[in-house]
Short mmCIF file of C-alpha atoms and ligand atoms in Angstrom, two decimals:
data_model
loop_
_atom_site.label_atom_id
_atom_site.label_comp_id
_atom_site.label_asym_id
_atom_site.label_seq_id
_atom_site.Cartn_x
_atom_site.Cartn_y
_atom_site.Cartn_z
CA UNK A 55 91.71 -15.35 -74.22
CA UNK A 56 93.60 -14.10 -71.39
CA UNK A 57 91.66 -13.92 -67.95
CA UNK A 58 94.61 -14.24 -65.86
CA UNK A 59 94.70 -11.84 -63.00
CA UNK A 60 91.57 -10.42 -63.91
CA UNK A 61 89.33 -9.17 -61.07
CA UNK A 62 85.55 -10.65 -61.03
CA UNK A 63 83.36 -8.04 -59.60
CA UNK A 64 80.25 -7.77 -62.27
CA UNK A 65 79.47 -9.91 -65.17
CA UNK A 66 79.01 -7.09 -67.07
CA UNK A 67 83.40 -6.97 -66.93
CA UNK A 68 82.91 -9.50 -69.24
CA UNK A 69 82.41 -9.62 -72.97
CA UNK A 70 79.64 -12.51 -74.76
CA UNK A 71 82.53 -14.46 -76.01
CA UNK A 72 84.58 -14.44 -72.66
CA UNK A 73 81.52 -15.35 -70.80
CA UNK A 74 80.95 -18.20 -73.38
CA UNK A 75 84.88 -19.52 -72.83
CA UNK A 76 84.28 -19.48 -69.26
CA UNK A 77 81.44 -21.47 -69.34
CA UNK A 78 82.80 -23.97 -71.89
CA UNK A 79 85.71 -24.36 -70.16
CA UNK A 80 83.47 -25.21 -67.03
CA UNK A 81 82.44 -27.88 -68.77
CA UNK A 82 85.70 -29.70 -68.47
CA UNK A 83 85.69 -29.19 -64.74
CA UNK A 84 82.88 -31.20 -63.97
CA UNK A 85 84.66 -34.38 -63.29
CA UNK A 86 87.49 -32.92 -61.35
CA UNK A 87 84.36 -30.75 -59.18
CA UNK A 88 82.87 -34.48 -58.79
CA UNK A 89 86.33 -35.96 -57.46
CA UNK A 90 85.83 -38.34 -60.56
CA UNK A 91 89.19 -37.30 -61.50
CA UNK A 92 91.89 -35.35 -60.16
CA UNK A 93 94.28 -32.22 -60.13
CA UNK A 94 96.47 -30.27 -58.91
CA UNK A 95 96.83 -27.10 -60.91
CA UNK A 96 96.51 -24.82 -58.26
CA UNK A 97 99.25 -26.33 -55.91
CA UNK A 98 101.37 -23.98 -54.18
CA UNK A 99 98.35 -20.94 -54.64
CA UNK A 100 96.33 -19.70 -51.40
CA UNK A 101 92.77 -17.77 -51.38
CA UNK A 102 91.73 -15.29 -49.17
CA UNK A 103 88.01 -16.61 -48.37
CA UNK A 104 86.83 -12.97 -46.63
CA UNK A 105 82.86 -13.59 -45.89
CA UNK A 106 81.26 -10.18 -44.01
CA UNK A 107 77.91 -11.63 -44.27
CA UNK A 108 76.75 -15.24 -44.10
CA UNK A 109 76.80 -18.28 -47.02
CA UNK A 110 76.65 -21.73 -47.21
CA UNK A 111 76.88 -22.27 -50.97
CA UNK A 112 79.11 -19.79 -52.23
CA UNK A 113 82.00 -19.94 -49.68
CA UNK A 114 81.82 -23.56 -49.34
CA UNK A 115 82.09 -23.93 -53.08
CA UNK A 116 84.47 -21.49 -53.28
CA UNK A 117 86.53 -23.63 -50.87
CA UNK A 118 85.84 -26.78 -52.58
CA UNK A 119 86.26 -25.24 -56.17
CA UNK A 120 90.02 -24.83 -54.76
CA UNK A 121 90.56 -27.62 -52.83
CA UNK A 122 89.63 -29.97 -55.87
CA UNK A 123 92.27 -27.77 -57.57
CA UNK A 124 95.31 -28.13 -55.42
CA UNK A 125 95.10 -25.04 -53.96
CA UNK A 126 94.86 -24.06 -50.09
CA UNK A 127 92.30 -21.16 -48.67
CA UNK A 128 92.99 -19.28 -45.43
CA UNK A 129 89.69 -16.98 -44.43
CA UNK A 130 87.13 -16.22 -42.13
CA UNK A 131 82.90 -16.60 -42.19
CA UNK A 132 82.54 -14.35 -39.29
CA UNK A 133 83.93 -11.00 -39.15
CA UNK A 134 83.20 -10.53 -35.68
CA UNK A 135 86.02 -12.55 -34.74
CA UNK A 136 88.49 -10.92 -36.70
CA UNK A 137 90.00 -7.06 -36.18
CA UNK A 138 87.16 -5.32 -37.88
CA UNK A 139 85.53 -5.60 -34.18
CA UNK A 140 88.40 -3.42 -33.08
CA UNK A 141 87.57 -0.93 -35.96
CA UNK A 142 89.90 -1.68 -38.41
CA UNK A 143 89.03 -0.58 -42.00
CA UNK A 144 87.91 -2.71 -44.95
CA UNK A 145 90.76 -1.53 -46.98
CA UNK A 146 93.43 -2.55 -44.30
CA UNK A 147 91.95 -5.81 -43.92
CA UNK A 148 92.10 -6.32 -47.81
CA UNK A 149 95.88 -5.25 -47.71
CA UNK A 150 96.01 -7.96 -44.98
CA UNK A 151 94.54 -10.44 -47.04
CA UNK A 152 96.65 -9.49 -50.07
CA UNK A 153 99.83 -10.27 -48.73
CA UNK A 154 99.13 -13.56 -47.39
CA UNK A 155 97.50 -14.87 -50.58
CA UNK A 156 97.28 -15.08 -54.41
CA UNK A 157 93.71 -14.35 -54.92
CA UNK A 158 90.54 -12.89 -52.31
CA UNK A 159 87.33 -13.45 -52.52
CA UNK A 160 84.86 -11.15 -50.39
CA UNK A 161 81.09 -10.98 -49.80
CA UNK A 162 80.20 -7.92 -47.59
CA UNK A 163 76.63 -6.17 -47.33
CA UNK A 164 77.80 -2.94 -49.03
CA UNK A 165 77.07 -2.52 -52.64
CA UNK A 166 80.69 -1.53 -54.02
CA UNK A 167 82.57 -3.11 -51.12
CA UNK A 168 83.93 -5.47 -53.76
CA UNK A 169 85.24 -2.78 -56.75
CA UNK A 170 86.56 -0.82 -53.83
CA UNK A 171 88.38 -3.67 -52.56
CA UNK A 172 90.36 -4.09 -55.90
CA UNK A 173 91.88 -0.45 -54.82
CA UNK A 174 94.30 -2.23 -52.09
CA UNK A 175 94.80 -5.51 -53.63
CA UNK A 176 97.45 -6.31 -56.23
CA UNK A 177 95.81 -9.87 -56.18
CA UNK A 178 92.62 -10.15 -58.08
CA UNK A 179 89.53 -10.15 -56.33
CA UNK A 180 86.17 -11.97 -57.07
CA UNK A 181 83.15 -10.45 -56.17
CA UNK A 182 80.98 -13.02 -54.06
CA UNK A 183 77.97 -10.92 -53.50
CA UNK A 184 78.12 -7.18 -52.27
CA UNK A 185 74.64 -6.11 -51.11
CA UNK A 186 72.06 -5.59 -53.18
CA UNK A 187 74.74 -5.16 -56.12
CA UNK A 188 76.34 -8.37 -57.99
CA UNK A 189 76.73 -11.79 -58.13
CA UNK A 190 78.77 -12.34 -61.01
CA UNK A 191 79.78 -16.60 -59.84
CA UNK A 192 76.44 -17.00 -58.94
CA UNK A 193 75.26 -15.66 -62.57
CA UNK A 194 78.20 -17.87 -64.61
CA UNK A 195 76.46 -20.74 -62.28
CA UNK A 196 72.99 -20.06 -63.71
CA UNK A 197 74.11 -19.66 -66.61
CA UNK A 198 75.93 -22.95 -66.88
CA UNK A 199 72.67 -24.40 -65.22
CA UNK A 200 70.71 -23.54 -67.81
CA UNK A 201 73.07 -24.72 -71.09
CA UNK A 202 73.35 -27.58 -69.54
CA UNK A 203 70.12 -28.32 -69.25
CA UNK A 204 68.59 -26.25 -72.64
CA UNK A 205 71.59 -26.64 -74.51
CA UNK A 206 71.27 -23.02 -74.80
CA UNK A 207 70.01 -19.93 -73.85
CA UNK A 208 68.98 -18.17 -77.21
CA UNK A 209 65.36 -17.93 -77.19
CA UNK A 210 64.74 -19.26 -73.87
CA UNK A 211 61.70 -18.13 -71.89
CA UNK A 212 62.76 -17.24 -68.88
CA UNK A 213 60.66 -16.03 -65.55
CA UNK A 214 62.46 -14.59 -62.82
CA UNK A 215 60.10 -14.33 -59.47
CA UNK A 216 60.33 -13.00 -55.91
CA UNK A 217 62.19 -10.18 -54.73
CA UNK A 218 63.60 -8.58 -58.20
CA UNK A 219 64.14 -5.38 -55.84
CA UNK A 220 66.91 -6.51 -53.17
CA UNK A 221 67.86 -9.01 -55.55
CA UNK A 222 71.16 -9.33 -56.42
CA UNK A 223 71.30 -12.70 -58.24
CA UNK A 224 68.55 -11.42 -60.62
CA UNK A 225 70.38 -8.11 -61.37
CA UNK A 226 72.96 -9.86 -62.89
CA UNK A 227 71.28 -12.68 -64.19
CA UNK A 228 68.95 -10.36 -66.39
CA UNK A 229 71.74 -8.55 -68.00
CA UNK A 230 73.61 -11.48 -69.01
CA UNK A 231 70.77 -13.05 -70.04
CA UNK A 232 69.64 -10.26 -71.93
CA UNK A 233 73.24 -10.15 -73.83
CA UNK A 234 72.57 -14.05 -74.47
CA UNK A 235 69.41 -13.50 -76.33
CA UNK A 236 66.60 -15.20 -73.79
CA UNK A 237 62.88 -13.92 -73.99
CA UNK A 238 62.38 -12.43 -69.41
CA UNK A 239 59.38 -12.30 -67.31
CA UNK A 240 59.17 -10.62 -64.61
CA UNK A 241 57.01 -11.63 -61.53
CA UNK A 242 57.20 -9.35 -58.18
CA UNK A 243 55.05 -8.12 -55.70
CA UNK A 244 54.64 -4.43 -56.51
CA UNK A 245 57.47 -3.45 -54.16
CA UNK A 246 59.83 -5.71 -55.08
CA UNK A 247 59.91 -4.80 -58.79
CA UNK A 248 62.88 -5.26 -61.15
CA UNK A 249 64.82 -1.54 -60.92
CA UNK A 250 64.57 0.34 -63.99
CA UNK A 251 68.22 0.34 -64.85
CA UNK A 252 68.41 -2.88 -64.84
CA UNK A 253 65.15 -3.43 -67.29
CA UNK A 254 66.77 -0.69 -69.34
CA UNK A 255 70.23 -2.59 -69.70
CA UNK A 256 68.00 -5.52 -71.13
CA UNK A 257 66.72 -3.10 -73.31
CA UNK A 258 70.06 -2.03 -74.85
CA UNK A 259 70.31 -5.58 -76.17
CA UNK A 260 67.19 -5.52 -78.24
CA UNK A 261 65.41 -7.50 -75.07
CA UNK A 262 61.40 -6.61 -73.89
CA UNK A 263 60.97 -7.91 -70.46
CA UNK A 264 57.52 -7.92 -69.89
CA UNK A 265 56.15 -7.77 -65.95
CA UNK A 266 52.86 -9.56 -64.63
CA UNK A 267 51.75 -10.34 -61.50
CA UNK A 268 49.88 -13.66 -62.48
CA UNK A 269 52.44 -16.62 -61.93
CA UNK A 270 49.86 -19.00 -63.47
CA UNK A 271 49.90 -17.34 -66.63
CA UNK A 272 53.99 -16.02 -66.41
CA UNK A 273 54.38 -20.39 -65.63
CA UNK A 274 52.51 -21.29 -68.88
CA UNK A 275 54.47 -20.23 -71.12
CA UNK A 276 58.22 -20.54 -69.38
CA UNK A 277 60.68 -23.21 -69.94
CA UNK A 278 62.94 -21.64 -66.91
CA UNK A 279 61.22 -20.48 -63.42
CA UNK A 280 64.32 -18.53 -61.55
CA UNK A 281 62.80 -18.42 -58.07
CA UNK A 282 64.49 -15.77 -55.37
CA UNK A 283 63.77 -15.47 -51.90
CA UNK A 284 62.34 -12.04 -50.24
CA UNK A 285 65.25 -10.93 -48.61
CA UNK A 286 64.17 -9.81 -45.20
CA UNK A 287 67.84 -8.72 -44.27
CA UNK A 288 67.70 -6.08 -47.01
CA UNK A 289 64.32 -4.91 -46.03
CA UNK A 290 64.43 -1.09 -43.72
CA UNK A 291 61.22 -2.64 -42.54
CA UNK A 292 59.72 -5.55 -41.30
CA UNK A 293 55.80 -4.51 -41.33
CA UNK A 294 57.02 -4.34 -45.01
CA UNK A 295 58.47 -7.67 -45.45
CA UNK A 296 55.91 -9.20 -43.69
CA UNK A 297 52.96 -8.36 -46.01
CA UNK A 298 55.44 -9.34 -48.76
CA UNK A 299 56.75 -12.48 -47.74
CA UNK A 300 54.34 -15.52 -49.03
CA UNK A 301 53.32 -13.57 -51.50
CA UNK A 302 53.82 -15.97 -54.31
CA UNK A 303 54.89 -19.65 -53.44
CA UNK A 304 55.91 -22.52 -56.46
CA UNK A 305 53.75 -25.48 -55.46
CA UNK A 306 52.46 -28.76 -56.78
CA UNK A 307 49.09 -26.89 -57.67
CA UNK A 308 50.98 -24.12 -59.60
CA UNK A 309 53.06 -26.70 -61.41
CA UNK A 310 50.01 -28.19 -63.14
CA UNK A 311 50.49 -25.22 -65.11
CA UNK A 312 53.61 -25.62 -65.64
CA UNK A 313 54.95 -27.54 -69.47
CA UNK A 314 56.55 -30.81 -69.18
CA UNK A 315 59.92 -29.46 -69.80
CA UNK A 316 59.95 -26.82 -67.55
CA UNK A 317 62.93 -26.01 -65.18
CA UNK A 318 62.82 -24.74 -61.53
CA UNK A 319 66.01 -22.98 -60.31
CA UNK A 320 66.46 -20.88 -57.42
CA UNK A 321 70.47 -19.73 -56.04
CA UNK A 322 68.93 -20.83 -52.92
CA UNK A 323 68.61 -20.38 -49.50
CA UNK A 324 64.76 -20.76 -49.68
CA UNK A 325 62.47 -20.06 -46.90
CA UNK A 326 58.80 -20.59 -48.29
CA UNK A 327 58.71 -19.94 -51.62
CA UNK A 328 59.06 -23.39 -52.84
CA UNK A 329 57.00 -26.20 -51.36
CA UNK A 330 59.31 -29.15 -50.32
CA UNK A 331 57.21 -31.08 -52.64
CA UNK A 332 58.52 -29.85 -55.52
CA UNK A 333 61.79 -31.18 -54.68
CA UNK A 334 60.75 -34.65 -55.54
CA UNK A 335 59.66 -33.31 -58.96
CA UNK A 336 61.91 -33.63 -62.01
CA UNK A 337 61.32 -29.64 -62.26
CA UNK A 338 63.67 -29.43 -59.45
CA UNK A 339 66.60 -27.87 -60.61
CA UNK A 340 67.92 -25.89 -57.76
CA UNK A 341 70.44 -28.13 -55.80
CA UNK A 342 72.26 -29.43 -59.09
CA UNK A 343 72.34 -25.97 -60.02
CA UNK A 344 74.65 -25.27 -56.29
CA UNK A 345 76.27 -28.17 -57.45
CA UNK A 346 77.48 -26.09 -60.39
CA UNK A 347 78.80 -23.49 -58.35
CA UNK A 348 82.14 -26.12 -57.95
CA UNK A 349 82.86 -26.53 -61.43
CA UNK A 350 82.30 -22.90 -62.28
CA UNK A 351 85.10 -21.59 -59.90
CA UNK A 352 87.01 -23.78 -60.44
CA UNK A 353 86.91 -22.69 -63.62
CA UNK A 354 87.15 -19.23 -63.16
CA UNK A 355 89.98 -19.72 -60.59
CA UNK A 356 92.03 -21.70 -62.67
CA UNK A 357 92.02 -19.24 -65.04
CA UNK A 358 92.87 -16.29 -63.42
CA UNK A 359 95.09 -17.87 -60.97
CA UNK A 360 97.03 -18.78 -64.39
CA UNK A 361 96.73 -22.92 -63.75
CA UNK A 362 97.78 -24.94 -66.62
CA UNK A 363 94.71 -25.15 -68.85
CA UNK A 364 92.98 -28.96 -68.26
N1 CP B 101 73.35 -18.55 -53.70
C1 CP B 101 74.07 -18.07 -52.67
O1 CP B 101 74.74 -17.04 -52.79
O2 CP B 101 73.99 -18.82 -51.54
P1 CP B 101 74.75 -18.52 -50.19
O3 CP B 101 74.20 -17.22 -49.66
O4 CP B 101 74.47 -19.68 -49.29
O5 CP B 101 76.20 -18.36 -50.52
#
């Protein structure tokens, strides 16, 4: 399978089987993302880390992912201090980055920003979030979350709660899911409900999601809770997102619910929709599952950065 040089802008660029390599081959990167052992595969290659909006866990795994690979990033995490305050375009800043690297990943509010990027790079370019659009490393690190801790995904009852709207983690992770064969809930305040493209995508592979608004119940049952945070930057209004936000919140009470086996996840940052007692929990899935944003791009850069195979 040959991913090298491939852009990474939706997960839905990639087939069942390639998604499967990628996350088998993550596997192997584990030790190397835990400094346990060591590379340098990567030597001699640069990113372009280009971050329009802010992250903690995504650029800074990004940065480790190629760091632990030999590699070297160049960047910024603030645009305001670069020459898009003087008005220069997106597209000149991605030729920019182009020519003083080997690969560019970019986050940016816009939905698209990141396809439309690939249109003045020769270097491929991976998708770190663009608006309310995709996530595609942040689904391959769910993803690998949950094999690792299911063994698979087949069959898998799966709730995914909060902001399904705005929600770009969830877009993505309910196609791929969908393609992978796992059983979706979906829990939202009213106005925050999953969009119907996306619910019919799950559709087209043979998938039912079923919505409720009773987390109890939706908890019962599940043997994954995917938690997302209302996401009051996306919101045109804040009278809105304020008789949203604490809508639903994953607490010790709710977890008596819950089965024994059940796993929390959330792509994190949280604000209130899980107690801080739940960390303490063995439910408490969500920082291992940042944790696994390493070994997946590493993974994923090695690959298409054409690194010798580990
Ligand atoms: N999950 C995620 O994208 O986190 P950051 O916004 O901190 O990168």
């Amino acid at each position: 399978m040959d991913f090298k040089n491939r852009d990474v802008i939706s997960i839905k660029d990639f087939s069942k089987e390639e998604i499967n390599y990628i996350l088998n081959y993550t596997k192997k990167m584990v030790p190397y993302a835990k400094g346990e052992k060591h590379t340098d595969i990567l030597r001699e290659k640069i990113l372009s880390s280009l971050f329009f909006e802010p992250s903690t866990r995504t650029r800074l795994s990004f940065e480790s992912a190629m760091n632990r690979l030999g590699g070297r990033v160049i960047g910024f995490a603030d645009p305001s201090a670069t020459s898009q305050k003087k008005g220069e375009s997106l597209a000149d800043t991605i030729r920019m980055a182009d020519s003083y690297a080997d690969a560019i990943v970019i986050r940016h509010p816009q939905e698209g920003a990141a396809r439309l990027s690939t249109e003045f790079a020769e270097s491929p370019v991976l998708n770190a979030g663009d608006g309310a659009g995709q996530h595609p490393t942040q689904c391959l690190l769910d993803l690998f979350t949950i094999i690792t801790e299911r063994k698979k995904i087949k069959g898998n009852k799966i709730v995914l709660l909060g902001d399904l709207k705005y929600g770009r983690t969830v877009h993505s992770l309910a196609y791929a899911l969908s393609l992978l064969g796992a059983e979706l809930t979906f829990v939202s305040p009213e106005s925050l409900k999953m969009p119907k493209e996306v619910i019919n995508e799950c559709k087209e592979f043979g998938v039912e999601p079923s919505s409720i608004s009773n987390l109890e119940r939706a908890v019962k049952d599940a043997d994954v809770l995917y938690v997302t945070r209302i996401q009051k930057e996306r919101f045109p209004d804040a009278e809105e997102y304020n008789r949203v936000v604490g809508m639903y919140k994953v607490d010790i009470d709710l977890l008596k619910h819950a089965k024994e086996d059940l796993i929390i996840m959330h792509p994190l940052p949280r604000v209130v929709e899980i107690d801080p007692e739940v960390d303490k929990t063995p439910y408490a899935l969500y920082f291992k599952q940042a944790f696994n944003g390493v070994p997946v791009r590493m993974a994923l850069l090695s690959l298409i950065l054409g690194g010798k195979k580990l």
